[in-house]
PDB file of C-alpha atoms in Angstrom:
ATOM      1  CA  MET K   1      56.717   9.278   4.750  1.00  0.00           C
ATOM      2  CA  ASN K   2      58.382   6.557   2.198  1.00  0.00           C
ATOM      3  CA  HIS K   3      55.630   4.110   1.314  1.00  0.00           C
ATOM      4  CA  HIS K   4      57.552   1.809  -0.326  1.00  0.00           C
ATOM      5  CA  ALA K   5      54.672   0.364  -2.238  1.00  0.00           C
ATOM      6  CA  LYS K   6      54.527  -2.526  -4.228  1.00  0.00           C
ATOM      7  CA  SER K   7      51.117  -2.366  -5.935  1.00  0.00           C
ATOM      8  CA  ILE K   8      47.780  -0.714  -5.257  1.00  0.00           C
ATOM      9  CA  ARG K   9      44.598  -2.980  -6.234  1.00  0.00           C
ATOM     10  CA  PRO K  10      40.915  -1.227  -6.178  1.00  0.00           C
ATOM     11  CA  PHE K  11      38.198  -3.077  -5.671  1.00  0.00           C
ATOM     12  CA  ILE K  12      35.145  -3.014  -8.359  1.00  0.00           C
ATOM     13  CA  GLY K  13      31.579  -4.459  -8.405  1.00  0.00           C
ATOM     14  CA  ALA K  14      29.547  -5.697 -11.131  1.00  0.00           C
ATOM     15  CA  ARG K  15      26.135  -5.934 -11.819  1.00  0.00           C
ATOM     16  CA  ASP K  16      26.190  -9.658 -13.520  1.00  0.00           C
ATOM     17  CA  PHE K  17      29.442 -11.203 -12.301  1.00  0.00           C
ATOM     18  CA  GLU K  18      30.083 -13.916 -14.491  1.00  0.00           C
ATOM     19  CA  ILE K  19      29.419 -11.441 -17.508  1.00  0.00           C
ATOM     20  CA  SER K  20      32.070  -9.214 -16.066  1.00  0.00           C
ATOM     21  CA  ARG K  21      34.358 -12.155 -15.473  1.00  0.00           C
ATOM     22  CA  LYS K  22      34.106 -13.222 -18.886  1.00  0.00           C
ATOM     23  CA  PHE K  23      34.616  -9.482 -20.031  1.00  0.00           C
ATOM     24  CA  TYR K  24      37.812  -9.122 -18.305  1.00  0.00           C
ATOM     25  CA  ARG K  25      39.002 -12.257 -19.326  1.00  0.00           C
ATOM     26  CA  ASP K  26      38.328 -11.376 -22.974  1.00  0.00           C
ATOM     27  CA  LEU K  27      39.963  -8.041 -22.467  1.00  0.00           C
ATOM     28  CA  GLY K  28      43.280  -9.764 -21.863  1.00  0.00           C
ATOM     29  CA  PHE K  29      43.577  -9.786 -17.783  1.00  0.00           C
ATOM     30  CA  GLU K  30      44.407 -13.252 -16.206  1.00  0.00           C
ATOM     31  CA  GLU K  31      41.507 -14.142 -13.645  1.00  0.00           C
ATOM     32  CA  VAL K  32      42.431 -15.878 -10.533  1.00  0.00           C
ATOM     33  CA  THR K  33      39.545 -17.226  -8.568  1.00  0.00           C
ATOM     34  CA  LEU K  34      39.654 -16.136  -4.938  1.00  0.00           C
ATOM     35  CA  GLY K  35      36.111 -17.577  -3.933  1.00  0.00           C
ATOM     36  CA  GLU K  36      32.726 -17.742  -5.337  1.00  0.00           C
ATOM     37  CA  SER K  37      32.546 -13.731  -5.100  1.00  0.00           C
ATOM     38  CA  MET K  38      35.749 -12.629  -5.772  1.00  0.00           C
ATOM     39  CA  SER K  39      38.804 -12.699  -8.232  1.00  0.00           C
ATOM     40  CA  VAL K  40      41.809 -10.720  -8.834  1.00  0.00           C
ATOM     41  CA  PHE K  41      42.328  -9.883 -12.525  1.00  0.00           C
ATOM     42  CA  LYS K  42      45.868  -9.486 -13.284  1.00  0.00           C
ATOM     43  CA  THR K  43      48.070  -8.118 -16.073  1.00  0.00           C
ATOM     44  CA  GLY K  44      51.756  -7.574 -15.579  1.00  0.00           C
ATOM     45  CA  ASP K  45      52.503  -6.353 -12.214  1.00  0.00           C
ATOM     46  CA  MET K  46      48.785  -4.550 -12.035  1.00  0.00           C
ATOM     47  CA  ALA K  47      45.819  -6.139 -10.529  1.00  0.00           C
ATOM     48  CA  PHE K  48      42.178  -5.099  -9.738  1.00  0.00           C
ATOM     49  CA  TYR K  49      39.662  -7.196  -8.068  1.00  0.00           C
ATOM     50  CA  LEU K  50      36.112  -7.921  -9.169  1.00  0.00           C
ATOM     51  CA  GLN K  51      33.515  -8.363  -6.414  1.00  0.00           C
ATOM     52  CA  ASN K  52      30.039  -9.960  -6.786  1.00  0.00           C
ATOM     53  CA  ALA K  53      28.843  -7.011  -5.347  1.00  0.00           C
ATOM     54  CA  TYR K  54      26.686  -3.980  -7.049  1.00  0.00           C
ATOM     55  CA  VAL K  55      25.590  -0.627  -5.342  1.00  0.00           C
ATOM     56  CA  LYS K  56      24.686   1.220  -8.275  1.00  0.00           C
ATOM     57  CA  ASP K  57      25.643   4.917  -7.182  1.00  0.00           C
ATOM     58  CA  TRP K  58      29.299   3.458  -6.548  1.00  0.00           C
ATOM     59  CA  VAL K  59      29.637   1.546  -9.604  1.00  0.00           C
ATOM     60  CA  ASP K  60      28.026   4.461 -11.732  1.00  0.00           C
ATOM     61  CA  ASN K  61      30.817   6.566 -10.221  1.00  0.00           C
ATOM     62  CA  THR K  62      34.038   3.987 -10.290  1.00  0.00           C
ATOM     63  CA  MET K  63      36.490   5.124 -12.903  1.00  0.00           C
ATOM     64  CA  ILE K  64      39.818   3.603 -13.190  1.00  0.00           C
ATOM     65  CA  PHE K  65      42.883   4.950 -15.128  1.00  0.00           C
ATOM     66  CA  MET K  66      45.439   2.814 -16.735  1.00  0.00           C
ATOM     67  CA  GLU K  67      48.266   4.116 -18.120  1.00  0.00           C
ATOM     68  CA  VAL K  68      49.381   2.354 -21.594  1.00  0.00           C
ATOM     69  CA  ASP K  69      52.717   3.084 -23.574  1.00  0.00           C
ATOM     70  CA  ASP K  70      51.213   3.363 -26.789  1.00  0.00           C
ATOM     71  CA  VAL K  71      47.399   5.050 -26.594  1.00  0.00           C
ATOM     72  CA  GLU K  72      46.788   4.488 -30.496  1.00  0.00           C
ATOM     73  CA  ARG K  73      47.974   0.793 -30.531  1.00  0.00           C
ATOM     74  CA  PHE K  74      45.862  -0.113 -27.433  1.00  0.00           C
ATOM     75  CA  TYR K  75      42.686   1.573 -28.950  1.00  0.00           C
ATOM     76  CA  ASN K  76      43.084  -0.112 -32.002  1.00  0.00           C
ATOM     77  CA  ALA K  77      43.703  -3.622 -29.891  1.00  0.00           C
ATOM     78  CA  LEU K  78      40.383  -2.568 -28.256  1.00  0.00           C
ATOM     79  CA  SER K  79      38.452  -1.747 -31.262  1.00  0.00           C
ATOM     80  CA  ALA K  80      39.919  -5.299 -32.805  1.00  0.00           C
ATOM     81  CA  LEU K  81      38.284  -6.955 -29.974  1.00  0.00           C
ATOM     82  CA  ASP K  82      34.721  -6.016 -30.842  1.00  0.00           C
ATOM     83  CA  LEU K  83      33.594  -5.977 -26.893  1.00  0.00           C
ATOM     84  CA  PRO K  84      30.645  -3.475 -27.526  1.00  0.00           C
ATOM     85  CA  GLY K  85      29.309  -6.100 -30.177  1.00  0.00           C
ATOM     86  CA  LYS K  86      30.126  -8.892 -27.888  1.00  0.00           C
ATOM     87  CA  TYR K  87      28.516  -7.589 -24.332  1.00  0.00           C
ATOM     88  CA  GLU K  88      25.421  -5.412 -23.380  1.00  0.00           C
ATOM     89  CA  ASN K  89      26.167  -1.816 -22.398  1.00  0.00           C
ATOM     90  CA  VAL K  90      29.729  -1.713 -23.353  1.00  0.00           C
ATOM     91  CA  ARG K  91      30.831   1.369 -25.131  1.00  0.00           C
ATOM     92  CA  LEU K  92      34.097   2.315 -26.360  1.00  0.00           C
ATOM     93  CA  THR K  93      35.112   5.393 -27.334  1.00  0.00           C
ATOM     94  CA  PRO K  94      37.471   6.897 -29.409  1.00  0.00           C
ATOM     95  CA  ILE K  95      40.860   8.443 -28.639  1.00  0.00           C
ATOM     96  CA  ARG K  96      41.236  11.890 -27.196  1.00  0.00           C
ATOM     97  CA  HIS K  97      44.643  14.425 -26.940  1.00  0.00           C
ATOM     98  CA  GLU K  98      44.642  16.666 -24.077  1.00  0.00           C
ATOM     99  CA  SER K  99      47.043  19.007 -23.062  1.00  0.00           C
ATOM    100  CA  TRP K 100      48.279  16.417 -20.998  1.00  0.00           C
ATOM    101  CA  GLY K 101      48.450  13.455 -23.038  1.00  0.00           C
ATOM    102  CA  SER K 102      45.989  10.862 -24.702  1.00  0.00           C
ATOM    103  CA  GLU K 103      43.174   8.874 -23.552  1.00  0.00           C
ATOM    104  CA  CYS K 104      40.382   6.699 -24.641  1.00  0.00           C
ATOM    105  CA  PHE K 105      37.468   4.927 -22.910  1.00  0.00           C
ATOM    106  CA  LEU K 106      35.819   1.777 -22.197  1.00  0.00           C
ATOM    107  CA  HIS K 107      33.015   1.110 -20.149  1.00  0.00           C
ATOM    108  CA  ASP K 108      32.335  -2.169 -18.676  1.00  0.00           C
ATOM    109  CA  PRO K 109      29.211  -4.285 -18.946  1.00  0.00           C
ATOM    110  CA  SER K 110      28.237  -3.081 -15.431  1.00  0.00           C
ATOM    111  CA  GLY K 111      29.158   1.036 -16.079  1.00  0.00           C
ATOM    112  CA  ILE K 112      32.685   1.255 -14.692  1.00  0.00           C
ATOM    113  CA  LEU K 113      34.360   3.469 -16.995  1.00  0.00           C
ATOM    114  CA  TRP K 114      38.098   2.609 -17.648  1.00  0.00           C
ATOM    115  CA  HIS K 115      40.349   5.414 -19.104  1.00  0.00           C
ATOM    116  CA  PHE K 116      43.447   3.920 -20.951  1.00  0.00           C
ATOM    117  CA  GLY K 117      45.905   7.028 -21.706  1.00  0.00           C
ATOM    118  CA  ALA K 118      49.335   7.779 -21.965  1.00  0.00           C
ATOM    119  CA  PHE K 119      51.099  11.415 -20.481  1.00  0.00           C
ATOM    120  CA  TYR K 120      53.148  13.376 -22.983  1.00  0.00           C
TER     121      TYR K 120
END
């Protein structure tokens, strides 16, 4: 089967929709509002949907991996944003080097874990 896919867009939840919207804009995503309870956040050809929905077990177990071209440069840019200083519950974890590549981690205000990485 050949999918001829153009994109894949996960749906994620938010404990506090307005705080999460601001967080993702500060992270550099472009927001397109789709209604009172949903927005799509874009960067380049990639996007995800943020919805005003919170189920603790779902959000606590949501992880997203975003491949970047240079983890060190990306981590330095993340550090400069000081998101943990601006948002409660946000945590930035330094780069880890693994056998497959490198990655750093960022927890959003709701607890969603982002992996930003590059493969060798």
